[in-house]
XYZ file of C-alpha atoms in Angstrom:
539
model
C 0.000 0.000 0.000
C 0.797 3.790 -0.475
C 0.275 6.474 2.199
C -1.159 9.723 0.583
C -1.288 11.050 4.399
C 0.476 14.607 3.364
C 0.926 17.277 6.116
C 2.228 21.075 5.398
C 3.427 23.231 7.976
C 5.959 26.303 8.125
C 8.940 24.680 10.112
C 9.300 20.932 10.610
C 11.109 20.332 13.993
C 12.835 17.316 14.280
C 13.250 17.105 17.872
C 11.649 17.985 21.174
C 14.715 18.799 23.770
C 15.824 21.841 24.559
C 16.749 22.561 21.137
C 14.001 21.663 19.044
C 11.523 23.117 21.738
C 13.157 26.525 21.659
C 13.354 27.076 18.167
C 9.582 26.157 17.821
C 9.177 28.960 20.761
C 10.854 31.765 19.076
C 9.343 30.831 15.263
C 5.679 30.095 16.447
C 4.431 33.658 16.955
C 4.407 34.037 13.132
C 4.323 30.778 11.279
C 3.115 27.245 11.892
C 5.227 25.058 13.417
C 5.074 20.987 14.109
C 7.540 19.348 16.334
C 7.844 15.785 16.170
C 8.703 13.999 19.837
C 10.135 10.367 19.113
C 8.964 9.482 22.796
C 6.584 11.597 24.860
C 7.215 15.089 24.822
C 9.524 15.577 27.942
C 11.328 12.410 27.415
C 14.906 12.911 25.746
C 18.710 14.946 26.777
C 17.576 17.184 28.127
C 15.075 16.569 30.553
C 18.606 14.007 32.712
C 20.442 17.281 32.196
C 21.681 17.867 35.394
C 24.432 20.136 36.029
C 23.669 23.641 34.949
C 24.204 26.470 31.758
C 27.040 28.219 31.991
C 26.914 32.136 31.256
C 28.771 34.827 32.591
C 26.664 36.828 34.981
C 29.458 37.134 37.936
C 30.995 40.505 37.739
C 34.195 38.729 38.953
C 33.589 36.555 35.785
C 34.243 37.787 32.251
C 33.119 36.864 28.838
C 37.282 36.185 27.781
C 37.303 33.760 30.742
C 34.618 31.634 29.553
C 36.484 31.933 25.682
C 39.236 30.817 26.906
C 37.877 27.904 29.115
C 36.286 26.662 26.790
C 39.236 26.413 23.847
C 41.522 24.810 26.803
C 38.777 22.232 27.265
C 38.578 21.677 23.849
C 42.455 20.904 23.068
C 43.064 22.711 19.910
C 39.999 21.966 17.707
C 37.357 24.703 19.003
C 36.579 27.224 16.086
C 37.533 30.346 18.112
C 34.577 32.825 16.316
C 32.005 30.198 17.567
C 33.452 29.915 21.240
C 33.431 33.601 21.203
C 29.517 34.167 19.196
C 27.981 31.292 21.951
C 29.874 33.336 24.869
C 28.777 36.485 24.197
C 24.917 35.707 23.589
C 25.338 33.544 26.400
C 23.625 35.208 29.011
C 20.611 37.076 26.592
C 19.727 33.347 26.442
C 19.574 32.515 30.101
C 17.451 35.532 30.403
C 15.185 34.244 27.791
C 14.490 30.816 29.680
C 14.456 32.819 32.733
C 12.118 35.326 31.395
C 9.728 32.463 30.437
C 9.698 31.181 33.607
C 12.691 28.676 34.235
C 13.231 29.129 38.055
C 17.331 28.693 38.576
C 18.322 28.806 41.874
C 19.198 31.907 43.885
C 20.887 32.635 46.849
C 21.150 36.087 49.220
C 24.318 38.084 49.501
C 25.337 39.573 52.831
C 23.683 43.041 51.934
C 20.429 40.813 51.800
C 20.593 41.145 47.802
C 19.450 38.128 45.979
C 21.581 36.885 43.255
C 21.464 33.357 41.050
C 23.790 30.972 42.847
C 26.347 30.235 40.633
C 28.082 26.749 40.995
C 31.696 25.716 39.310
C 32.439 22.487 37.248
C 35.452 20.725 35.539
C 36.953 22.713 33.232
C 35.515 26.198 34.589
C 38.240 29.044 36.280
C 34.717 30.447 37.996
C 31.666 30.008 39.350
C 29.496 30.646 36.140
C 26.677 27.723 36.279
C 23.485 28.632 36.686
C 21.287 25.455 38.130
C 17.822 24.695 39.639
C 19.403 22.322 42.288
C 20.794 18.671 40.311
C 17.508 18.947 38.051
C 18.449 22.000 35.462
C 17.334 19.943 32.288
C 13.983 18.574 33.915
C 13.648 22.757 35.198
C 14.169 24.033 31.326
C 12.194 20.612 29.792
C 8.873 21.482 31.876
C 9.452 24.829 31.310
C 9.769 24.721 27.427
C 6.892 21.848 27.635
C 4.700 23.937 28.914
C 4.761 26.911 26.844
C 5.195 24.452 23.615
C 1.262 22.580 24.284
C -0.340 25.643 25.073
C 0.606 27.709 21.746
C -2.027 27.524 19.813
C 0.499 27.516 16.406
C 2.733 24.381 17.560
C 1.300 21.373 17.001
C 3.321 17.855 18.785
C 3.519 15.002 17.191
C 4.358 12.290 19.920
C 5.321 8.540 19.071
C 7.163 9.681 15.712
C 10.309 8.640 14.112
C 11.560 10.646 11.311
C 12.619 8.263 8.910
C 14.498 9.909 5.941
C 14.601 13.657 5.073
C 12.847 14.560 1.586
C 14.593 17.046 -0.787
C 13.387 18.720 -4.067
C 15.693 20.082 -6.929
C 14.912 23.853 -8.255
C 15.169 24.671 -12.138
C 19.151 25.660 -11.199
C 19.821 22.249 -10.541
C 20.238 23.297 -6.356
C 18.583 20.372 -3.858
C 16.698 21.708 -1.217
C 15.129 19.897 1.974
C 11.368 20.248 1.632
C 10.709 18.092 4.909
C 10.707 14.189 5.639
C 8.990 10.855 6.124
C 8.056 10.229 9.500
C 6.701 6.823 11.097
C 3.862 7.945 13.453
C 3.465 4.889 15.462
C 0.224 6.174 16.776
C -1.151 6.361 13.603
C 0.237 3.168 12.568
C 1.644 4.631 9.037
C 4.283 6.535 7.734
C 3.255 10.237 7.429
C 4.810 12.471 4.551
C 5.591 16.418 6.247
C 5.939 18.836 3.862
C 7.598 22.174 4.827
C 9.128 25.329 3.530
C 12.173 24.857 6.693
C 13.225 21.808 8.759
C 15.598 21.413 11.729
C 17.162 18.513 13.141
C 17.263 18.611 17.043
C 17.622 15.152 17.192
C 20.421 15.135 20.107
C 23.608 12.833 19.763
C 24.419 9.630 19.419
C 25.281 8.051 22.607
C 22.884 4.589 22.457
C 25.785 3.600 20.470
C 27.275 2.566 23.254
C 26.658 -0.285 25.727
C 27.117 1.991 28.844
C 25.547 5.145 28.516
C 24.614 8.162 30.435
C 21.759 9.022 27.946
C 18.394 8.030 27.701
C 16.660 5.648 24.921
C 16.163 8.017 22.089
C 19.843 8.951 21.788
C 20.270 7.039 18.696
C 22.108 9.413 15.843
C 19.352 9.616 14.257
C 19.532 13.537 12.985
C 22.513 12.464 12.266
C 22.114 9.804 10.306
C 19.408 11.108 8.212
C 21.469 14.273 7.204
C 24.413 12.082 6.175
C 22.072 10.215 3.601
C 20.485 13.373 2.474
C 24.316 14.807 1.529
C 25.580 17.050 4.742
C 28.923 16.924 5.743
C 29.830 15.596 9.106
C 32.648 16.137 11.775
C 34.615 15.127 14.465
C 32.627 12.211 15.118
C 35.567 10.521 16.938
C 35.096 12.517 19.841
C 32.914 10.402 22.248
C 32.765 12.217 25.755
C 32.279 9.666 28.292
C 30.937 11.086 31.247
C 33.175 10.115 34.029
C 30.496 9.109 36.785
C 27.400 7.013 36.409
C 26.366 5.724 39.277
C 27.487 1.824 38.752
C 24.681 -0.255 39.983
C 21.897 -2.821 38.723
C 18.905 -0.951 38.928
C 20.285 2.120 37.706
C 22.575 1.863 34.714
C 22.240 4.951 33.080
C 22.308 7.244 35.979
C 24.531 10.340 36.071
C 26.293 11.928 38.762
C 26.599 15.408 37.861
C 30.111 16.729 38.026
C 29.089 19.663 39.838
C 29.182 17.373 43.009
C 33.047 17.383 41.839
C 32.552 21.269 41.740
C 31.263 21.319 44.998
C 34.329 18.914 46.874
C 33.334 15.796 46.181
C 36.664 13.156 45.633
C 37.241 10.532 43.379
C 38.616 7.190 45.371
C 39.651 3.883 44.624
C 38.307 0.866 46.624
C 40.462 1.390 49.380
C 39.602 4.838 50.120
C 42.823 6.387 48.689
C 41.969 9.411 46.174
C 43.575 9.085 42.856
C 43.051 12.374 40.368
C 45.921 14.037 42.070
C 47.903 11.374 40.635
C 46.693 12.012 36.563
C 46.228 16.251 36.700
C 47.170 19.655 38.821
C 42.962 20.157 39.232
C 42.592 16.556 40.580
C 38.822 15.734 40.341
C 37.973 19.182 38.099
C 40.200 18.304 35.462
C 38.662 17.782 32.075
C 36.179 15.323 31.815
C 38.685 13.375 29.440
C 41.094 12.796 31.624
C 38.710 11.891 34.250
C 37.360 9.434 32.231
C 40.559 7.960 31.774
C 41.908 8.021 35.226
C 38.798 5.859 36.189
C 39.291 3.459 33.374
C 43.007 3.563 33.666
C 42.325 2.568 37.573
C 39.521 0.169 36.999
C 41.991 -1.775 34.636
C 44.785 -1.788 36.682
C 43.357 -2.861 39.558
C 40.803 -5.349 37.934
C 37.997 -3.596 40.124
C 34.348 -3.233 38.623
C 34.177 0.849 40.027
C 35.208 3.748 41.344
C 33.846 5.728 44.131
C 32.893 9.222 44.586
C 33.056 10.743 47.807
C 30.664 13.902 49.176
C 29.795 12.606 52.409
C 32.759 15.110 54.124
C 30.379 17.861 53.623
C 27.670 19.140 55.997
C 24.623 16.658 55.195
C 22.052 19.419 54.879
C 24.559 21.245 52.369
C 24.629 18.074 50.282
C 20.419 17.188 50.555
C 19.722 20.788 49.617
C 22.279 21.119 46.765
C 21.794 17.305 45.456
C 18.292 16.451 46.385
C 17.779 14.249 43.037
C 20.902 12.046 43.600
C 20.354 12.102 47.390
C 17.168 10.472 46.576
C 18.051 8.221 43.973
C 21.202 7.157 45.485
C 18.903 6.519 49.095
C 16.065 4.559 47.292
C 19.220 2.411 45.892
C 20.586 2.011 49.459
C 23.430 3.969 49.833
C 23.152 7.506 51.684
C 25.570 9.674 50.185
C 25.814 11.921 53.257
C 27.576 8.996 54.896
C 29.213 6.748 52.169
C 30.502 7.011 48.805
C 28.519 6.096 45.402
C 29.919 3.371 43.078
C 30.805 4.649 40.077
C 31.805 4.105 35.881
C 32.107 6.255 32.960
C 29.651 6.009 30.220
C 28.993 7.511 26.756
C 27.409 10.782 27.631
C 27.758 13.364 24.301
C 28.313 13.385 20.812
C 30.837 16.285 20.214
C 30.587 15.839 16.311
C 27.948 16.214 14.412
C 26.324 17.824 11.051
C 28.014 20.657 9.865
C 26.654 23.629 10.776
C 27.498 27.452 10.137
C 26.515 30.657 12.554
C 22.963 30.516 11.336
C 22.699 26.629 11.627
C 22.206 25.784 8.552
C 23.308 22.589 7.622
C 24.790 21.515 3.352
C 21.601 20.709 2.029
C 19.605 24.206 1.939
C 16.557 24.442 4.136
C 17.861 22.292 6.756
C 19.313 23.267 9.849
C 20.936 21.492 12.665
C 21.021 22.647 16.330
C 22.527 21.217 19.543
C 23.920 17.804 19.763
C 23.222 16.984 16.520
C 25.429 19.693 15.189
C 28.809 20.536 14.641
C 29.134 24.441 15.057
C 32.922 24.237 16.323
C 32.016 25.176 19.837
C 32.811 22.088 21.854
C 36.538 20.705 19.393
C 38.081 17.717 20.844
C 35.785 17.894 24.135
C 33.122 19.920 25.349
C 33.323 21.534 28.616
C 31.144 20.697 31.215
C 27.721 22.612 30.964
C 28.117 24.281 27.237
C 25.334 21.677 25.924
C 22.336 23.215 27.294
C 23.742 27.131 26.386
C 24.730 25.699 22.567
C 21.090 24.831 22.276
C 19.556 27.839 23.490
C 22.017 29.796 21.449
C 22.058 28.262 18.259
C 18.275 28.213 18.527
C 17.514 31.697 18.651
C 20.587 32.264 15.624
C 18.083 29.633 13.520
C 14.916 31.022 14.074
C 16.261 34.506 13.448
C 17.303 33.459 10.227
C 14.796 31.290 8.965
C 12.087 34.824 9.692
C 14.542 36.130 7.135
C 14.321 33.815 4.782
C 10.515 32.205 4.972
C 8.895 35.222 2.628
C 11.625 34.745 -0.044
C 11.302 30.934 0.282
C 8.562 29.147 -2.478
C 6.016 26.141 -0.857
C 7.495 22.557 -1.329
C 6.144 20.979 -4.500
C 4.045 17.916 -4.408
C 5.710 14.632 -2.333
C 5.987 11.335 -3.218
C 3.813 8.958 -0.758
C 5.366 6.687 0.920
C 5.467 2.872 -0.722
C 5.248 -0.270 1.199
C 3.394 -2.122 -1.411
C 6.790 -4.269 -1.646
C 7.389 -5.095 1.790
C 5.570 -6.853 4.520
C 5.181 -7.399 8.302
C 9.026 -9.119 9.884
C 8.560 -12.519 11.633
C 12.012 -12.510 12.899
C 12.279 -9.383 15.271
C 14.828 -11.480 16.598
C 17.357 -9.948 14.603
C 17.120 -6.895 15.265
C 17.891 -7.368 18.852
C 20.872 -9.706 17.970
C 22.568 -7.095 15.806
C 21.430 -4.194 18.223
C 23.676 -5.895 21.480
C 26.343 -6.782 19.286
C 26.895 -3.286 17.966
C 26.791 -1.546 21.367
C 29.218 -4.156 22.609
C 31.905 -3.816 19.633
C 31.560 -0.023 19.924
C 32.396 -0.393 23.534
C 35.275 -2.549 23.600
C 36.819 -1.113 20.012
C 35.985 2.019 20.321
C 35.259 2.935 23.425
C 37.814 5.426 26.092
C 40.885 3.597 24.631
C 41.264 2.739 21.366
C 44.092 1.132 19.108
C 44.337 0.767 15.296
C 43.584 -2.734 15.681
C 40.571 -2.562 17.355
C 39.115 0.306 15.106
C 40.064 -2.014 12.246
C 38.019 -4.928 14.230
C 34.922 -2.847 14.502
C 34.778 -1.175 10.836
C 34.981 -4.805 9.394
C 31.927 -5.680 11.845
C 29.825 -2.823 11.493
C 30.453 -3.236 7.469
C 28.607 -6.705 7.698
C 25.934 -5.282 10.139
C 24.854 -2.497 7.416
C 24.906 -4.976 4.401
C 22.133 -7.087 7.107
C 20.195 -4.036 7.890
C 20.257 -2.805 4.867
C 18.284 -5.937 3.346
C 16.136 -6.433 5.875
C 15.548 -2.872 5.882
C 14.276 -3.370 2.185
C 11.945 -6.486 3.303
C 10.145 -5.196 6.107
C 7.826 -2.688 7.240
C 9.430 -0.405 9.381
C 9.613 -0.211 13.070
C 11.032 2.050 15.634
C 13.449 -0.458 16.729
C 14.822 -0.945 12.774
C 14.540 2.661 11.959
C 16.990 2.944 15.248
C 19.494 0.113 14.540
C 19.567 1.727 11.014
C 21.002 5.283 12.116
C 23.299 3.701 14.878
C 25.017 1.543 12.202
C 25.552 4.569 10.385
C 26.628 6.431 12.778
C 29.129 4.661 14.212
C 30.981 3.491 11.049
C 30.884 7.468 11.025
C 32.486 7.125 14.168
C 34.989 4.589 13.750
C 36.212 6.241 10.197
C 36.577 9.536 11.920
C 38.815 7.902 14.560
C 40.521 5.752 11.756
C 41.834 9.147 10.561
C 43.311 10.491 13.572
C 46.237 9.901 13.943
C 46.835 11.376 17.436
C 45.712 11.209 20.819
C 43.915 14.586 21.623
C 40.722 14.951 23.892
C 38.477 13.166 24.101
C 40.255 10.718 20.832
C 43.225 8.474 22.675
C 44.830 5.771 21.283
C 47.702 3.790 22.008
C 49.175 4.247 18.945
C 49.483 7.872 18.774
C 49.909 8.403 22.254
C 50.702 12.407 21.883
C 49.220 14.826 20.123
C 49.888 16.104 16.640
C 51.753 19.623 16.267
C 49.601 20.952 14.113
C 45.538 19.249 13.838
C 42.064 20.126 12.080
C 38.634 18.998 12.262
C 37.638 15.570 10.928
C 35.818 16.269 7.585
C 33.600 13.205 6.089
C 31.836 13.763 2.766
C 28.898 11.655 1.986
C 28.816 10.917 -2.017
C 25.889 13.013 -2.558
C 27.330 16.078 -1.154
C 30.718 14.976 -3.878
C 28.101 14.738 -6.202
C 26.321 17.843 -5.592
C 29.707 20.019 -5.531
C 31.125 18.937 -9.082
């Protein structure tokens, strides 16, 4: 059968985090906008978000400060015009969540002034995090929620995996994204969306991973799609692995937010002895990198399943009042962190490659745009510094919409679309495979190409995940799709992206380390992939 089930809006948002939700904020007072939630509406990045958004609003603080943070944190690789354009529009954007109602946390100076308290994380020469206790990304997700279902011009489509983006050539010969295919699994069909603009939100890529910091839905997709549609992609070898999920059965994906590092909390080993004093001059607030790697370089030395991190030498009501969510998870879990350390592991946490983006977000293929995770802007280079995520979102949302405004009365409707065919495929009877090739990828990806990595092992994976796309790529041509095909699909892509990025590096910098090339390269540049269609497009 063929779906005719066409919908036209203004802006197709690809997306629903923090990202996604504030570009559909700031574009729905004057056009129509439809944001498509692969989950329910709060559920993605951003909503786990704990730490903060960083911002200068200390007057002890200074825009040249965070700059310059943020391109040590990044080893080399940060594109210093972006650092400096997200820095400086850095705190207009807090004041536009704040202004909408986000409530960050504040705090009384001794003249009885109230000021935002401002909290300090790896990576960071000053307090400049602004945080609603250990629950920032639920605070800005409910926020953004809110104001999203009660516009009368956004309409949410819930349950809905894009599947592939559409595109349209003009009488020049120029390709242009005119919207996408998307699998509404509450409609039971695959919708086509027709629209003059479309952004990917999509976050990053972490389910690649076996261990991961990130919830479900974290599955490349946005990237993935724009890949196959012709946009360039970058840096893709540089997997930040957050250094502390709480290790522990019934809670495998739980972070630990390093601003409980910020606020004096130590990294041990099982004897109680602290270690990061051992790898780096700012012990536990070293990059996250190096973190990462002290805990795996200590796990693996002394054959021990964890680490431990250690709060429980503050004042107890400090550490319930500052750290109420982890207090609560971590006490529901058995272990009071007032008293007693927390078990802990690194996991996959963010994607610091992405689509190629420029100061507008726009993407390669014209009329798409890319914003947060998804992207590459050049803000984050070889590692992002703690707390940048959240701001690049808000950021990078407002430069989109901004532009798009521009561009929408200058921009023709999207012709007529091609329904969607399934009159050659039918329903799969062995599901079964999809979950076989789903744990096997996660597990290569973790042990080939995980924290360390060697040419070997990157050799290992690329001839593995070659076999797992010529699999999904048949049954992908069989069978009807489903949410959990349409998700093994994009991670294969994504991480031969991955592994061919890291395949070309050959150095250790950031978050990138392999035994191999141990040190880093005098002189380095982004990672450049180019799909064949964006070759193709270009000769």
């Amino acid at each position: 059968m063929t779906s005719d089930a066409t919908i036209t809006c203004d802006v197709l948002i690809i997306g629903s985090g923090a990202a996604g939700l504030s570009l559909a904020l700031q574009l729905a007072e004057s056009y129509q906008v439809i944001v498509l939630s692969k989950g329910p509406l709060a559920e993605g990045s951003t909503y786990y978000a704990q730490g903060g958004i960083a911002a200068v609003f200390d007057e002890n603080d200074s825009i040249e400060s965070h700059v310059s943070d943020t391109l040590v944190a990044g080893a080399g690789l940060c594109d210093p015009a972006v650092v400096r354009y997200t820095a400086e529009r850095a705190k207009d954007s807090l004041q536009w969540l704040i202004d909408l109602g986000v409530a960050f946390d504040q705090e009384s100076d001794e003249a009885g002034n109230t000021r935002f308290h401002l909290t300090r994380e790896g990576g960071h020469s000053h307090r400049r995090i602004l945080h609603a206790a250990d629950a920032t990304g639920r605070a800005v997700q409910s926020t953004l929620t809110s104001r999203t279902l009660s516009h009368p011009n956004i309409r949410v489509l819930e349950q809905a995996n894009a599947v592939d983006l559409i595109s349209e050539q003009n009488v020049d010969g120029e390709r242009r994204c005119i919207g996408a295919y998307v699998w509404s699994r509450s409609h039971g069909q695959v919708l086509s969306i027709a629209a003059k603009f479309t952004a990917l939100c999509t976050g990053g890529a972490s389910k690649v991973y076996q261990y991961t910091s990130n919830p479900d839905v974290a599955s490349g997709d946005g990237i993935a799609m724009a890949w196959r549609a012709g946009c360039r992609v970058a840096n893709m070898e540089f997997n930040q692995f957050h250094p502390t999920c709480l290790y522990h059965p019934k809670a495998h994906n739980f972070l630990l937010t390093e601003a409980l590092r910020g606020e004096g909390a130590h990294l041990k080993r099982p004897d109680g002895s602290r270690f990061m004093p051992d790898f780096h001059e700012l012990a536990e607030l070293a990059p996250r990198d190096v973190v990462a790697r002290a805990i795996d370089f200590e796990m693996k030395r002394l054959g021990a399943d964890c680490m431990y991190l250690d709060i429980s030498h503050q004042p107890a009501e400090f550490i319930r009042q500052h750290f109420p969510t982890i207090h609560e998870k971590c006490l529901s879990l058995g272990i009071d962190i007032t008293k007693e350390p927390m078990p802990v592991v690194p996991a996959a946490h963010y994607t610091c490659g992405g689509v190629m983006t420029d100061l507008h977000a726009r993407t390669d293929l014209p009329g798409l745009y890319a914003i947060g995770e998804v992207a590459y802007t050049g803000l984050h280079g070889a590692n992002r510094m703690a707390s940048n995520s959240l701001l690049e979102c808000v950021v990078f949302a407002r430069a989109a919409a901004s532009d798009i405004a521009e561009l929408m009365s200058k921009t023709p409707p999207p012709g007529p679309i091609r329904p969607w065919d399934e009159s050659k495929v039918s329903n799969s009877d062995e599901e079964v495979i999809i979950q076989h090739n789903w744990h096997e990828l996660r597990l290569f990806m973790w042990d080939y190409v995980g924290i360390v990595r060697t040419e070997k092992r990157l050799e290992r994976a690329l001839r593995r995940v070659e076999l797992l796309q010529q699999e999904i790529h048949e049954y992908y041509a069989h069978f009807r799709v489903t949410n959990n095909l349409l998700e093994l699909r994009n991670l294969a892509q994504v991480a031969r992206l991955i592994i061919e990025s890291a395949m070309q590096r050959k150095e250790s910098r950031g978050l990138h380390y392999t035994l191999d090339y141990p040190d880093p390269a005098e002189q380095t540049q982004p990672t450049i992939l180019e799909p064949a269609l964006f070759r193709h497009d270009k000769a």
